mmCIF file of C-alpha atoms in Angstrom:
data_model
loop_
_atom_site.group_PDB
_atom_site.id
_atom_site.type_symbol
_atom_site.label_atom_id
_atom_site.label_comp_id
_atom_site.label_asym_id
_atom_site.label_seq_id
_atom_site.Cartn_x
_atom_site.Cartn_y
_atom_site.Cartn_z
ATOM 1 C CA UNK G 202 -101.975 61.570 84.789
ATOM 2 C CA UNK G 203 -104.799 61.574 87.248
ATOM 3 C CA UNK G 204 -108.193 61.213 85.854
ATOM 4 C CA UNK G 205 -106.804 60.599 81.948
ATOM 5 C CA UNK G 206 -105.734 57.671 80.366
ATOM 6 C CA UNK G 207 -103.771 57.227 76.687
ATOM 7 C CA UNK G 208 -105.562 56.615 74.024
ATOM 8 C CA UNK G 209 -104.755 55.980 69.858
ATOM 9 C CA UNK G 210 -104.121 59.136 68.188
ATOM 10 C CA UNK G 211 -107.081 57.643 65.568
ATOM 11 C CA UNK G 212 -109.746 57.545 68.281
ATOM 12 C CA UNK G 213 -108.747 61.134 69.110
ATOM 13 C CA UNK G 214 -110.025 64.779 66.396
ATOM 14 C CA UNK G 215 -108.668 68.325 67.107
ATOM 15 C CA UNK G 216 -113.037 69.556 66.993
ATOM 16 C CA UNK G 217 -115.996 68.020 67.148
ATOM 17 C CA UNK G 218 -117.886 71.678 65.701
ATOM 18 C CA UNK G 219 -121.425 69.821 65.651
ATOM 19 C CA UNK G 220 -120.763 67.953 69.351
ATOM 20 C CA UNK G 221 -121.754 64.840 67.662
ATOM 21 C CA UNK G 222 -119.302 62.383 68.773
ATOM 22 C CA UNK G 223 -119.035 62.851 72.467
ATOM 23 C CA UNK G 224 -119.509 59.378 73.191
ATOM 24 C CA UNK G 225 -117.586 57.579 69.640
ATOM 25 C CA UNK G 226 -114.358 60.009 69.647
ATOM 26 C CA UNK G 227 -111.904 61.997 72.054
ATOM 27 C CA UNK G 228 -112.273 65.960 71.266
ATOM 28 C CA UNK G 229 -109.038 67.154 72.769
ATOM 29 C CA UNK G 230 -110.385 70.748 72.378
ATOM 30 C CA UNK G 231 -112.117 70.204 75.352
ATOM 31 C CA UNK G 232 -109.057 69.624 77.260
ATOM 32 C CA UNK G 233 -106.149 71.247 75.624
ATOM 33 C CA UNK G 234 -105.397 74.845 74.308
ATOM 34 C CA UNK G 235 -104.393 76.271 70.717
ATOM 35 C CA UNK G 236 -100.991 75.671 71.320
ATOM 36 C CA UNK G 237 -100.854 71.680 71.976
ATOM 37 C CA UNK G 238 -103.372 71.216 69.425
ATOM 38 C CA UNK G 239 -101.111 72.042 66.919
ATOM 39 C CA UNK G 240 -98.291 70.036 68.412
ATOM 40 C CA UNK G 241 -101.071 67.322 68.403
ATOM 41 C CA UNK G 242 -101.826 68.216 65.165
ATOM 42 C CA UNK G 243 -98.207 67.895 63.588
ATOM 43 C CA UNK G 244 -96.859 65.404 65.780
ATOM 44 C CA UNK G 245 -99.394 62.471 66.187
ATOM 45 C CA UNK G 246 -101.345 63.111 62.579
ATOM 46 C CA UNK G 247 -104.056 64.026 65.084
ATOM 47 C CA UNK G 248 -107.486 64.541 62.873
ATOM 48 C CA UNK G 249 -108.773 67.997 62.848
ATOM 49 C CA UNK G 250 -112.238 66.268 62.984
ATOM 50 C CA UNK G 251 -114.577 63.338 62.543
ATOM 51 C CA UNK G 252 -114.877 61.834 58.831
ATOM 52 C CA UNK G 253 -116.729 59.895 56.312
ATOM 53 C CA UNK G 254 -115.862 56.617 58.462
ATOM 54 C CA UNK G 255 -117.030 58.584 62.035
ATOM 55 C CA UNK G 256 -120.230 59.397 60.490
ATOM 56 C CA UNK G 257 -120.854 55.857 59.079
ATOM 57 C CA UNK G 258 -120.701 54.666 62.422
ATOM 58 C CA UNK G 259 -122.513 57.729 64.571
ATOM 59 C CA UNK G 260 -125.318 56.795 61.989
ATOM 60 C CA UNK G 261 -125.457 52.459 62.593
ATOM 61 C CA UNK G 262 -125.007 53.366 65.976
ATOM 62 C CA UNK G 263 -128.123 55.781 66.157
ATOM 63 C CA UNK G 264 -129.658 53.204 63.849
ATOM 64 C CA UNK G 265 -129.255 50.003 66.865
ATOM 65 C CA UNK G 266 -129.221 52.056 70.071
ATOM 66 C CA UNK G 267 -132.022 55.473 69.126
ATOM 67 C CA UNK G 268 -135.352 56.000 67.468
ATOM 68 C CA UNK G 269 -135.725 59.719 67.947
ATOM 69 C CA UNK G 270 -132.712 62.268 66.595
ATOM 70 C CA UNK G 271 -132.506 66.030 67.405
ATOM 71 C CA UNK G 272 -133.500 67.818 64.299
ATOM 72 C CA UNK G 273 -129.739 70.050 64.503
ATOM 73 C CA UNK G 274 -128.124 66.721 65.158
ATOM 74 C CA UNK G 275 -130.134 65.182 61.927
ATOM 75 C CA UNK G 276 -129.399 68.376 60.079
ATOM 76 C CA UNK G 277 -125.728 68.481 60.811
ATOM 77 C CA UNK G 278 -125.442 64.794 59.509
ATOM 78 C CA UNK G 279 -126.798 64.806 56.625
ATOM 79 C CA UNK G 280 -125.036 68.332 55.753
ATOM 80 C CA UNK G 281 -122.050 66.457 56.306
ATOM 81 C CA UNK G 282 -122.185 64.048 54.170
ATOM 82 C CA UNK G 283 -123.956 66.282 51.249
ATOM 83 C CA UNK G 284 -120.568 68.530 51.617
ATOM 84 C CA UNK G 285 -118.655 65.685 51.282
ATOM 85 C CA UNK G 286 -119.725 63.804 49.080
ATOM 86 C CA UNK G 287 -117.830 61.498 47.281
ATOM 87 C CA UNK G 288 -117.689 57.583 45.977
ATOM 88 C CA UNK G 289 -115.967 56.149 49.342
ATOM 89 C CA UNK G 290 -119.457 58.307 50.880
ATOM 90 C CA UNK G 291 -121.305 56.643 48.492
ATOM 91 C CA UNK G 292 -120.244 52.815 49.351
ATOM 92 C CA UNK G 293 -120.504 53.477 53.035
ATOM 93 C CA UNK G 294 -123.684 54.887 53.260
ATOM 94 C CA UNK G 295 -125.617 52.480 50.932
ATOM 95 C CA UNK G 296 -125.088 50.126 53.979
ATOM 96 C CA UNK G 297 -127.778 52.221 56.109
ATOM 97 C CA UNK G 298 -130.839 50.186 57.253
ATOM 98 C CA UNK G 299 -133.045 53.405 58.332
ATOM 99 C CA UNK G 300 -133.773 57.172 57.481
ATOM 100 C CA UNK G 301 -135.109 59.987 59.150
ATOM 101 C CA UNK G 302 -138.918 61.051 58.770
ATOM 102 C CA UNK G 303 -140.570 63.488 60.729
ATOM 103 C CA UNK G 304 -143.235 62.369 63.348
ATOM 104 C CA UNK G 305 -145.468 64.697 65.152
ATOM 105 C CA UNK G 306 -142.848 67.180 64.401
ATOM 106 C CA UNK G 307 -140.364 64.422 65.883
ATOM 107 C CA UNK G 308 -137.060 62.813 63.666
ATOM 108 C CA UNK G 309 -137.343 58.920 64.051
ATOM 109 C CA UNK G 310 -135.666 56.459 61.938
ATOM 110 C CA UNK G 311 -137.767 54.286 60.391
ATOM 111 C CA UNK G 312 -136.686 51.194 57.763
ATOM 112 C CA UNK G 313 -135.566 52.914 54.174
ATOM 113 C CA UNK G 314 -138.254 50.134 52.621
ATOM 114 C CA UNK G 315 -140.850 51.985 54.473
ATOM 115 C CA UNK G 316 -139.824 55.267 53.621
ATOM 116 C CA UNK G 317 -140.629 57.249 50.287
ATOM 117 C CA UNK G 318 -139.092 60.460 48.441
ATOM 118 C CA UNK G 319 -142.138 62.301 47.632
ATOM 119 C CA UNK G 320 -141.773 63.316 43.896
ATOM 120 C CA UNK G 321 -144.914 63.175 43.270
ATOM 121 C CA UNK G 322 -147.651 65.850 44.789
ATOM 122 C CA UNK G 323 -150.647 64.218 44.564
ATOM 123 C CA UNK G 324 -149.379 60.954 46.179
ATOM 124 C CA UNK G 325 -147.702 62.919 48.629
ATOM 125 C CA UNK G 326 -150.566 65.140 49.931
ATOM 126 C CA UNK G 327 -152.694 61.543 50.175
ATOM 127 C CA UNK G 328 -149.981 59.389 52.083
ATOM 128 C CA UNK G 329 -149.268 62.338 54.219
ATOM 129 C CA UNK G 330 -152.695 62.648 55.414
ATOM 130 C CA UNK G 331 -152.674 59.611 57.323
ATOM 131 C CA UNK G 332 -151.825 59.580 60.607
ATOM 132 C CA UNK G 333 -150.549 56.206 61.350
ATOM 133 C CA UNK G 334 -147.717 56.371 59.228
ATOM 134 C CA UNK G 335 -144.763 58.852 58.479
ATOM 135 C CA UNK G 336 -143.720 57.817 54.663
ATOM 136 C CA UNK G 337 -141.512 60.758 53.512
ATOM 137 C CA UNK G 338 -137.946 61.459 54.203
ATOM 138 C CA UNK G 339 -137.780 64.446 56.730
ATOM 139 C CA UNK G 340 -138.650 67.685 54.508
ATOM 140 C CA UNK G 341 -136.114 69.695 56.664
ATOM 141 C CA UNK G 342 -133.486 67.435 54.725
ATOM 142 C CA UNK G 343 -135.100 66.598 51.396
ATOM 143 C CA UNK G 344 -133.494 69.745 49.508
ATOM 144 C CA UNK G 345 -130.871 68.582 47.737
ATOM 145 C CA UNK G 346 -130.274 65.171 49.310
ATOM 146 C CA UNK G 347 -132.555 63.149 46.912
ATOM 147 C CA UNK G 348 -129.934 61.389 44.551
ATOM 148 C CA UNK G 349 -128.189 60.979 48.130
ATOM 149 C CA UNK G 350 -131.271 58.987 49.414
ATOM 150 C CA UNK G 351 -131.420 56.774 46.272
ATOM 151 C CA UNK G 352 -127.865 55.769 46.687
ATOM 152 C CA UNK G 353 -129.299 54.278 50.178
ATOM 153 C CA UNK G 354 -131.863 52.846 48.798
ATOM 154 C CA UNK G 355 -135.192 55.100 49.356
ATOM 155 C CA UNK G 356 -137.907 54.496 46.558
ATOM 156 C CA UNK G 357 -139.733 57.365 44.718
ATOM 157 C CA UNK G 358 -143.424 57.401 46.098
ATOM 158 C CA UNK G 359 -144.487 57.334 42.036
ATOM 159 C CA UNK G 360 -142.141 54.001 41.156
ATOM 160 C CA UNK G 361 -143.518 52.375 44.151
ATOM 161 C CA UNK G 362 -146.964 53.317 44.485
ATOM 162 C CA UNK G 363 -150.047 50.622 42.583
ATOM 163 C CA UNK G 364 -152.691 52.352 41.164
ATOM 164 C CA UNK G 365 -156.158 50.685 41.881
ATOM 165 C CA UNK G 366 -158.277 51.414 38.967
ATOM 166 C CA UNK G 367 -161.942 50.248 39.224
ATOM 167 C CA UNK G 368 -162.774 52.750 36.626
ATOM 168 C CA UNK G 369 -165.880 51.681 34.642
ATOM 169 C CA UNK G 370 -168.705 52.889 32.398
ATOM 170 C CA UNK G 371 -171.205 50.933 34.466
ATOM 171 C CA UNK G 372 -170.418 53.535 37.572
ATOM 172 C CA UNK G 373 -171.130 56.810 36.324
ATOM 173 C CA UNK G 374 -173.907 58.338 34.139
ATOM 174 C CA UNK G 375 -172.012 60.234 31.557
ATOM 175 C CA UNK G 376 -173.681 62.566 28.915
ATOM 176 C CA UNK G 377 -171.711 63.772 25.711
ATOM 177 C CA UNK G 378 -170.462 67.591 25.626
ATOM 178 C CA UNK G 379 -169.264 69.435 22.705
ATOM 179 C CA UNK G 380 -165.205 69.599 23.227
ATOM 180 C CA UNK G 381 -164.555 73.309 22.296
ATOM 181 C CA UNK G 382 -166.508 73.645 25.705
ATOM 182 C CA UNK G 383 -163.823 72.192 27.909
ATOM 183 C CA UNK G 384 -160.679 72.310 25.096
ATOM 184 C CA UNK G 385 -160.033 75.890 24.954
ATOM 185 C CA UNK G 386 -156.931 77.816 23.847
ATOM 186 C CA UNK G 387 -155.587 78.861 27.566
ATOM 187 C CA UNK G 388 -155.547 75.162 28.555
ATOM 188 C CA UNK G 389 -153.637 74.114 25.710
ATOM 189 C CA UNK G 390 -151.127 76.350 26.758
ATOM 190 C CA UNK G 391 -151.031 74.883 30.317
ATOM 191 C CA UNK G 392 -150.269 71.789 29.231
ATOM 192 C CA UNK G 393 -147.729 72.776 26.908
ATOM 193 C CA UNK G 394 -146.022 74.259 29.273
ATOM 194 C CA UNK G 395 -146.427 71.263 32.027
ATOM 195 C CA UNK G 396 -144.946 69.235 28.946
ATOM 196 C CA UNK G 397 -142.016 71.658 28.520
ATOM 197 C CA UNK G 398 -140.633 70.537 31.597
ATOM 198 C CA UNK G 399 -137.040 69.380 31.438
ATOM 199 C CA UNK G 400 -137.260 66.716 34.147
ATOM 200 C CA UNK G 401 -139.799 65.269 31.167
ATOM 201 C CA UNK G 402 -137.526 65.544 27.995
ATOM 202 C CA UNK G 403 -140.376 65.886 25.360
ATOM 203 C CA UNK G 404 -138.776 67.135 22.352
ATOM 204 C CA UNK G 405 -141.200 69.874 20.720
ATOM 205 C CA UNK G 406 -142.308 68.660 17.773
ATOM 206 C CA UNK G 407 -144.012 65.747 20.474
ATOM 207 C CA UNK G 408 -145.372 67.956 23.253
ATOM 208 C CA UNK G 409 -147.750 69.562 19.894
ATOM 209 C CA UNK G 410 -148.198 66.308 18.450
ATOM 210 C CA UNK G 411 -149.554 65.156 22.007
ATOM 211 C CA UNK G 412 -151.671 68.266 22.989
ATOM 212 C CA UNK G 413 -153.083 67.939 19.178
ATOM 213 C CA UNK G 414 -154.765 64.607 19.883
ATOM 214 C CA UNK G 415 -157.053 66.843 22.476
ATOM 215 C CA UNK G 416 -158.525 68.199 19.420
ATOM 216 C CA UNK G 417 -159.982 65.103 18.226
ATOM 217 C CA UNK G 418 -161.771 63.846 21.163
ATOM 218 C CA UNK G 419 -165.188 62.600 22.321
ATOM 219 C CA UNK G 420 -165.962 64.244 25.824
ATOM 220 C CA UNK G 421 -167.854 62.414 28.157
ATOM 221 C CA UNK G 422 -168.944 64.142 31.127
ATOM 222 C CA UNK G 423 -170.416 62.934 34.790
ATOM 223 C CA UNK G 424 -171.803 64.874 37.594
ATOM 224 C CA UNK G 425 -169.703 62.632 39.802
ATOM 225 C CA UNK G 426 -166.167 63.142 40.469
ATOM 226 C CA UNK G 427 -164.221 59.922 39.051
ATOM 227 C CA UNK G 428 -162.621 58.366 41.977
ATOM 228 C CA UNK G 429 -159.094 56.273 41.527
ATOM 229 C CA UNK G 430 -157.192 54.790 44.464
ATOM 230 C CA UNK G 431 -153.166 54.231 45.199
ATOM 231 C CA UNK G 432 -151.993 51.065 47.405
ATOM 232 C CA UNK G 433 -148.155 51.131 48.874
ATOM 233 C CA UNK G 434 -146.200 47.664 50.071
ATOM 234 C CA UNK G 435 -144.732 48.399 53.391
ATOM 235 C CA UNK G 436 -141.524 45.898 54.122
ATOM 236 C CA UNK G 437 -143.997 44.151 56.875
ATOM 237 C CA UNK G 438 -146.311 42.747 54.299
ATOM 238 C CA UNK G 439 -149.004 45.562 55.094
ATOM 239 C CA UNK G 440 -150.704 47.214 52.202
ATOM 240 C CA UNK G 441 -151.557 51.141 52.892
ATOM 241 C CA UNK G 442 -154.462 52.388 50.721
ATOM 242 C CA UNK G 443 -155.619 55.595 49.673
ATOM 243 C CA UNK G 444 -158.261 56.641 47.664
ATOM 244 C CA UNK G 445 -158.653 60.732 45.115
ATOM 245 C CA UNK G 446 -161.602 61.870 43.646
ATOM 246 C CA UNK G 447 -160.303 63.745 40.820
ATOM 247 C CA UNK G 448 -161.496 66.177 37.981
ATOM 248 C CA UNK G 449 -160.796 63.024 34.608
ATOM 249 C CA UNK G 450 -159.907 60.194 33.363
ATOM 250 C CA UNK G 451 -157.905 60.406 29.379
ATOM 251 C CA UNK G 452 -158.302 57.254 27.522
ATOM 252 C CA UNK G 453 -155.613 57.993 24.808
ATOM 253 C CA UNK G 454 -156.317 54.823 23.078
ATOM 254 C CA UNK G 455 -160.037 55.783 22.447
ATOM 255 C CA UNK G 456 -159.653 59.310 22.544
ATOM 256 C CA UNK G 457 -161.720 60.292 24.788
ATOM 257 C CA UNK G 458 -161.664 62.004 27.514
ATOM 258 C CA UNK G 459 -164.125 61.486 30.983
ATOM 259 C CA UNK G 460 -164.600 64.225 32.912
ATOM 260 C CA UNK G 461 -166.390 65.690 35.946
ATOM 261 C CA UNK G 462 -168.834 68.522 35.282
ATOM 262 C CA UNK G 463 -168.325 72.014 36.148
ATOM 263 C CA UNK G 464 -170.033 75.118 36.406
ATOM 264 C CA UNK G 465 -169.383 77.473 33.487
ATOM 265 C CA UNK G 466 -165.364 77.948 32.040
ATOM 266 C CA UNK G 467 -162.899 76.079 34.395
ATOM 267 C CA UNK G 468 -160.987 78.555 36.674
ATOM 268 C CA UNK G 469 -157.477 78.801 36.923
ATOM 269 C CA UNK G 470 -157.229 75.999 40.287
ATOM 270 C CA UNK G 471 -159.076 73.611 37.889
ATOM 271 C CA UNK G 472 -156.723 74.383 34.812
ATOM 272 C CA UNK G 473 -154.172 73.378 36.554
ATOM 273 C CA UNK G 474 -155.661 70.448 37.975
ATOM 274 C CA UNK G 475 -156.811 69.565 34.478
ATOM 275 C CA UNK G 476 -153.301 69.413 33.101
ATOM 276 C CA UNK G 477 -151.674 67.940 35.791
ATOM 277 C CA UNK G 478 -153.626 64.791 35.181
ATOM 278 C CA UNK G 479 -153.550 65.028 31.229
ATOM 279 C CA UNK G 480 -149.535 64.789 31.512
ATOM 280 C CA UNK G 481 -149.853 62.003 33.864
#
């Protein structure tokens, strides 16, 4: 046969549909019509088309030979695998080395100890603002793949992440307020309701018991916003820092609560603020 050659009928799939293994696996329906890929099919236990085992290897072999991946070609992967998900999935992927993150609107594959699932917003707007590092899985690929990208390995930014806290009483100049100033009925009910979040679990009879200790506090307040910083480990030995001014600090153990001043009733943007850091 001139220009062919005979090859295993495991090297060989019916339909590559996502043209990903031109170079791994022989896709007969480039060659052959409807009719002999049945007889293919039925006769040699030809594959209809690449599985978990294929895309195990497409992935170590993009992992040794590529850095950048076309964002279909990423896509279609990781689709893959999410559809078919299963425990024999689950053992062969946990051997990946790298993920994807995006890079100057670029996929590269960077090492999974360097790379971070952002569940946490704060953390993930500060890390993503620097420009010398791309720490998040890919967000074209994050939506449902996140227990997928623990199985491999990838951290949550919040487990990971050491707070710096140089917080003391010797760096601000803070005056005492009266509490029903800054406690008021409206943000009570914003952090009940950041509290009544499932992902949390906080029976009811807890999330009052916890919003009820802001009743009982001594509020001390500072013109200056209270500034904390966040330090990540990269697998190279290089520490990454980042620094937030934000609106408080709660001391639960003291009750009370530090603050930065405001002018007149908090509006909705610092509400929200407010109680994302109380439930912290």
């Amino acid at each position: 046969m001139d220009g062919g050659e005979w090859v295993t009928s495991r090297s060989c799939v019916l339909h590559d549909r996502n043209s990903l293994f031109c170079l791994q696996l022989h896709v007969l329906d480039k060659y052959y019509d409807k009719k002999l890929l049945d007889f293919f099919l039925y006769s040699f236990d030809v594959r209809n088309g690449p599985g978990s085992e294929d895309y195990y290897q497409l992935w170590v072999t993009w992992e040794k030979s590529i850095q950048e991946i076309a964002v279909s070609d990423c896509s279609a992967f990781w689709k893959f695998i999410a559809t078919n998900w299963s425990k024999n999935t689950q053992k062969l992927i946990s051997g990946f080395v790298k993920v994807p993150v995006c890079t100057d609107g670029k996929i590269i594959l960077s090492k999974k100890e360097d790379v971070f699932i952002p569940d946490d917003l704060l953390l993930t707007d500060l890390f993503s603002k620097l420009s010398q590092h791309s720490f998040f899985i890919c967000p074209c690929l994050r939506a449902s793949l996140n227990c997928i990208y623990d199985t491999i390995g990838v951290q949550r930014i919040s487990k990971e992440v050491t707070k710096n806290d140089s917080f003391t009483l010797d760096n601000y100049r803070f005056r005492t307020i009266d509490p029903s100033k800054v406690i008021m009925v409206g943000l009570l009910k914003i952090i009940l309701s950041f509290l009544a979040d499932p992902a949390l679990d906080i029976p009811a009879e807890e999330r009052h018991r916890m919003v009820s200790c802001l009743l009982n506090v001594t509020v001390q307040e500072s013109d200056e916003p209270i500034t904390v910083g966040y330090s990540v480990r990269l697998s190279s030995g290089e520490v990454v820092d980042v620094k937030s001014s934000r609106m408080l600090r709660w001391e639960r153990e003291d009750s009370k609560l530090y603050m930065q001043s405001s002018d007149g009733e908090p509006s909705y943007k610092e509400k929200i603020e407010f109680a994302t850091y109380f439930t912290e």
